[in-house]
Structure formats: C-alpha cells, structure tokens
Amino acid sequence: MTLRYFTAGESHGPGLTAILEGMPSHVPLNLSQINQQLARRQQGYGRGDRMKIESDSVRITSGVRHGKTLGSPIALWIENKDHAAWADEMSPVAVRGFQSKRCIFYPRPGHADLNGGLKYDHTDLRNVLERASARETAVRVAVGALCLQFISTFNVSVTAHVIQIGGVGISKGRPDFSVINQKQQKSPVRCIDDAASKKMMAVIDKAKKAGDSVGGIFEVIFSGIPTGLGSHVQADRKLDAIMARTVMSIQAVKGVEIGMGFLAAELLGSKVHDGIYYDRKNKKFRRRTNNAGGFEGGMTTGENIVIRGVMKPISTLLKPLESVDVHTKKTCRASVERSDICAVPAAAVVAENILCIDVASAILEKFGGDSLKEVLKNYGAYCKYLSTCYPARHK
Ligand code: EPS
C-alpha cells in the first residue's frame, strides 16, 4: 500500500482524527481549500439539524510545515462542536454517579445497531452507532481534500453531482466536465438539471412530512487521468475495484456502477465497447465513447473516470419501523435519533474527495518518489514515453 490512512472518532465524541501516511514531501497544502470541501459536505437540501451546530474545520498537527508536506505522517483533527452537549455521555473516563439518558435498546432497521451490538457485546447500542455514523466522513473528506491538492499537480480534476433522488432522475446525456462542475455548485441538491432539482427537493419535503427518508444516486467524474494507473496483473491492484470499494465504504451506499454500468448487461458488445483511434495532434490513443467509464482491465484508459454510488434512504426514520427491545425481546418501534432526511448531495461530496485518495495512491504506485519533485520527474518521463510510443513495429 503506497498511501494509507486510518480514521478514529465517535459522532458525539470530542472530535475526529485521521493519520495519512505516504504523502511525498514538498506538496503545497492550502488549509482553506480543505475547509471548503468540509463546508460542501455539510451542505445539501435534506440535511438535519446537526449541521447547524457544526462548522467543520481541520487542524493539522503533524507532517506539514509552513504549508508544505514533510513526507512524515500527517495527522488531522476536526472538533465535534456538539460534543459540549454530550460531554458526560461520551466521556472517555468514568463519570461519578453518571446515568445515561441516551441509551439505545431498540435497533434501527438498516443501521449497524443490532449487528454491531451483538458482535461487540454492547447492550447500549449507542456504542455502535456513534462510530457507524456518517459523521466519520468529515475527516475522510479532509484526507481526500488533501490528496486532491496532490493530484491537482498532475492536472487531475474531479467533480460530483447527484443524478437521482427518490426516483427523480436526470436524463442520460451529460454536458462537459466543466459545465457539470459549475452547475452542481448552484443546486441545493447538487443536480445539474434545474427542473429535476426542484422535483428532488419536493420529494425530500414529502418524505420529511411523512417522517420518512429518501436515497438516490451520485456520480463522480475525474478528468486529466493519466493512462495506465492501476494494473491488470493482480486482483488487488485493479483500480476500478479499489475505487468501487471506496464508494461502497460510504455509509448507506448499497451499489456501485462504473461507466455504462448495469446497462451493459442489456446491450450487444458492439454497442458497449468504445472504439479506439489515434489523436495525432495530441499524440494520444483515445476512445470514441467512454462507456467503460475510464477503465479497461483494471487500468485507466486516459478517458474520464465515471463512477456512481447508490445510496439507500437514511435508516433513522422519524416514524420508526418495527424493531425488538434487545433486552425484553418484545416488539417495539425502533429508536429515533436526530438525523438527515436525505444525504445524497453530501455523499456526492464525500465520494468526490475520498476517491482522490485512491487516485493519489495509484499515482504514487505508478510514478513513485519520496518528494513531489521526484514523482513529477517520473510522471514527466512517462508522459514523454506515451507521446512517442510506438516508434516502430515491435519485432
Ligand atoms: C452526520 C452527523 C450525524 C447525523 C448524520 C450525519 O449527527 P447527529 O447524529 O448528531 O445528528 O446528522 O449521521 C447519520 C445519518 C447516521 O446515520 O449516523 C454528519 O456529520 O454527516
């Protein structure tokens, strides 16, 4: 593993921590750009009241000096402002005479509550939900936003948008990357189609009124990706598989598609595979279409990476579903916690950022190097090689 990271932290604990290791030295970092991504994650029509309490901003406590990485592990910290209201409940040390008022005994269908409780032998299911919460994505986004700054040095750009919420979707055709990037910023649900945006918001309003929740689909697009990241030679080096896993790791995601995705099952090969041509002006092998979503054989083709995630509706319902009291085993209604009605726009931002970690890792695997200069030198040599191959037919 070239680049690796861990996160720690509970939703209402003091804060969230991450340690990222493997970032080369001399990468310029702009903290406010990381904080911008954190702010984007907090937005989106359908978010709950927690987002009114938090104003996420990252503190870097090691691995960076005077705005540049050192090559040593980078430690990141985001404070949970809401912790002030949970100080005794979430105290790491025993609190004399404390009696919890926030125990959870009625697991929510769809949440980690019951499985986690059984697995870790917790009678208070809060001990599970605190870590299972999507709050954890805040610090993953910070790690991703840091990696985004590294991959930007290689002219890689990324954007994300919401293509469906609760059955309301946008049409299949897509404008250019830059148009998607501009338009998603203007919509409260990060949807590039104004009419669909309004309908999506109406679906969220309706679910809220009914004490329900809604899911949807987001799409992440990378442009400027070099050809040949990832590898066909070993299962765990296939970059499409690595990125699919990352999307699946986002709380509440139940499905992943790359490029044409599930539609490919219905069509003939002649309608699926992307014809190859040589772009003489740019000295580059290109594809006529991009149904493959930027991947063939687990390696990047150099076309845009297009990856989608399907998010189920949030599992905390204000009108709770059937559950069981874990102690009495009697039927009851599931616990109700403060929650979002719809978090698909936030999940789009999460995916956009954390997928940058995979791309950064693949760039480091391909080009190597302990300093940015060294990686850029190797990248430059590879670009030169690509633009000159193949000079003569191989014997
Ligand atoms: C979230 C913080 C959480 C939830 C949500 C996402 O805060 P709280 O539990 O205090 O309301 O709003 O998490 C969930 C939906 C979940 O199931 O845990 C965040 O920062 O994104």
CSV table of N, CA, C and O in Angstrom, one decimal, residues 34 60 66 72 78 110-111 119 130 139 150 159 200 262 267 288-289 316 332 334 386:
chain,number,residue,atom,x,y,z
A,34,ILE,N,-9.1,22.7,2.0
A,34,ILE,CA,-9.6,21.5,2.7
A,34,ILE,C,-10.9,21.9,3.4
A,34,ILE,O,-11.9,21.2,3.3
A,60,ILE,N,-4.3,20.6,11.4
A,60,ILE,CA,-3.2,19.6,11.1
A,60,ILE,C,-2.2,19.8,12.1
A,60,ILE,O,-1.7,20.9,12.4
A,66,HIS,N,5.0,25.0,7.4
A,66,HIS,CA,4.9,26.2,6.6
A,66,HIS,C,4.2,25.9,5.2
A,66,HIS,O,4.7,26.3,4.2
A,72,SER,N,6.4,13.0,6.3
A,72,SER,CA,6.1,12.2,7.5
A,72,SER,C,4.6,12.1,7.7
A,72,SER,O,3.9,12.8,7.0
A,78,ILE,N,-10.6,17.2,13.5
A,78,ILE,CA,-11.8,18.0,13.4
A,78,ILE,C,-12.6,17.9,14.7
A,78,ILE,O,-13.0,16.8,15.1
A,110,GLY,N,-31.8,-1.4,9.2
A,110,GLY,CA,-30.9,-0.7,8.2
A,110,GLY,C,-29.7,-0.1,8.7
A,110,GLY,O,-28.7,0.2,8.0
A,111,HIS,N,-29.6,0.1,10.0
A,111,HIS,CA,-28.4,0.7,10.7
A,111,HIS,C,-27.5,-0.4,11.2
A,111,HIS,O,-27.9,-1.6,11.2
A,119,LYS,N,-22.1,-8.3,17.9
A,119,LYS,CA,-20.7,-8.6,17.6
A,119,LYS,C,-19.8,-8.1,18.7
A,119,LYS,O,-18.9,-8.8,19.1
A,130,GLU,N,-22.4,5.4,17.4
A,130,GLU,CA,-21.5,6.5,17.5
A,130,GLU,C,-20.4,6.5,16.4
A,130,GLU,O,-19.9,7.5,15.9
A,139,VAL,N,-13.9,13.6,8.5
A,139,VAL,CA,-12.4,13.5,8.5
A,139,VAL,C,-11.9,12.8,7.3
A,139,VAL,O,-10.8,13.1,6.8
A,150,PHE,N,-2.7,17.2,-4.0
A,150,PHE,CA,-1.6,16.5,-4.6
A,150,PHE,C,-1.9,16.1,-6.0
A,150,PHE,O,-1.1,16.4,-6.9
A,159,THR,N,-15.1,16.2,-10.1
A,159,THR,CA,-16.4,16.8,-9.7
A,159,THR,C,-17.4,15.7,-9.4
A,159,THR,O,-17.1,14.6,-9.6
A,200,MET,N,-36.7,17.0,-6.9
A,200,MET,CA,-35.9,16.3,-5.9
A,200,MET,C,-36.2,16.9,-4.5
A,200,MET,O,-36.4,16.2,-3.5
A,262,PHE,N,-24.7,-1.1,-15.2
A,262,PHE,CA,-25.7,-2.2,-15.3
A,262,PHE,C,-26.3,-2.3,-16.7
A,262,PHE,O,-26.8,-3.3,-17.1
A,267,LEU,N,-27.1,-4.9,-23.5
A,267,LEU,CA,-26.7,-4.5,-24.9
A,267,LEU,C,-25.7,-5.4,-25.5
A,267,LEU,O,-25.0,-6.2,-24.8
A,288,ARG,N,-13.6,6.5,-28.8
A,288,ARG,CA,-14.6,7.3,-29.4
A,288,ARG,C,-15.7,7.6,-28.4
A,288,ARG,O,-16.3,8.7,-28.5
A,289,THR,N,-16.0,6.7,-27.5
A,289,THR,CA,-17.0,6.8,-26.5
A,289,THR,C,-16.4,6.5,-25.2
A,289,THR,O,-15.2,6.0,-25.2
A,316,THR,N,-32.5,6.1,10.0
A,316,THR,CA,-33.3,6.7,11.1
A,316,THR,C,-34.6,7.3,10.6
A,316,THR,O,-34.5,8.3,9.8
A,332,CYS,N,-41.2,-3.6,19.3
A,332,CYS,CA,-41.4,-2.2,19.7
A,332,CYS,C,-41.1,-1.4,18.4
A,332,CYS,O,-41.0,-2.0,17.3
A,334,ALA,N,-38.5,1.2,16.5
A,334,ALA,CA,-37.1,1.5,16.5
A,334,ALA,C,-36.8,2.8,17.2
A,334,ALA,O,-37.6,3.7,17.1
A,386,LEU,N,4.8,8.0,-23.5
A,386,LEU,CA,3.4,7.7,-24.1
A,386,LEU,C,3.3,8.5,-25.4
A,386,LEU,O,2.7,7.9,-26.3
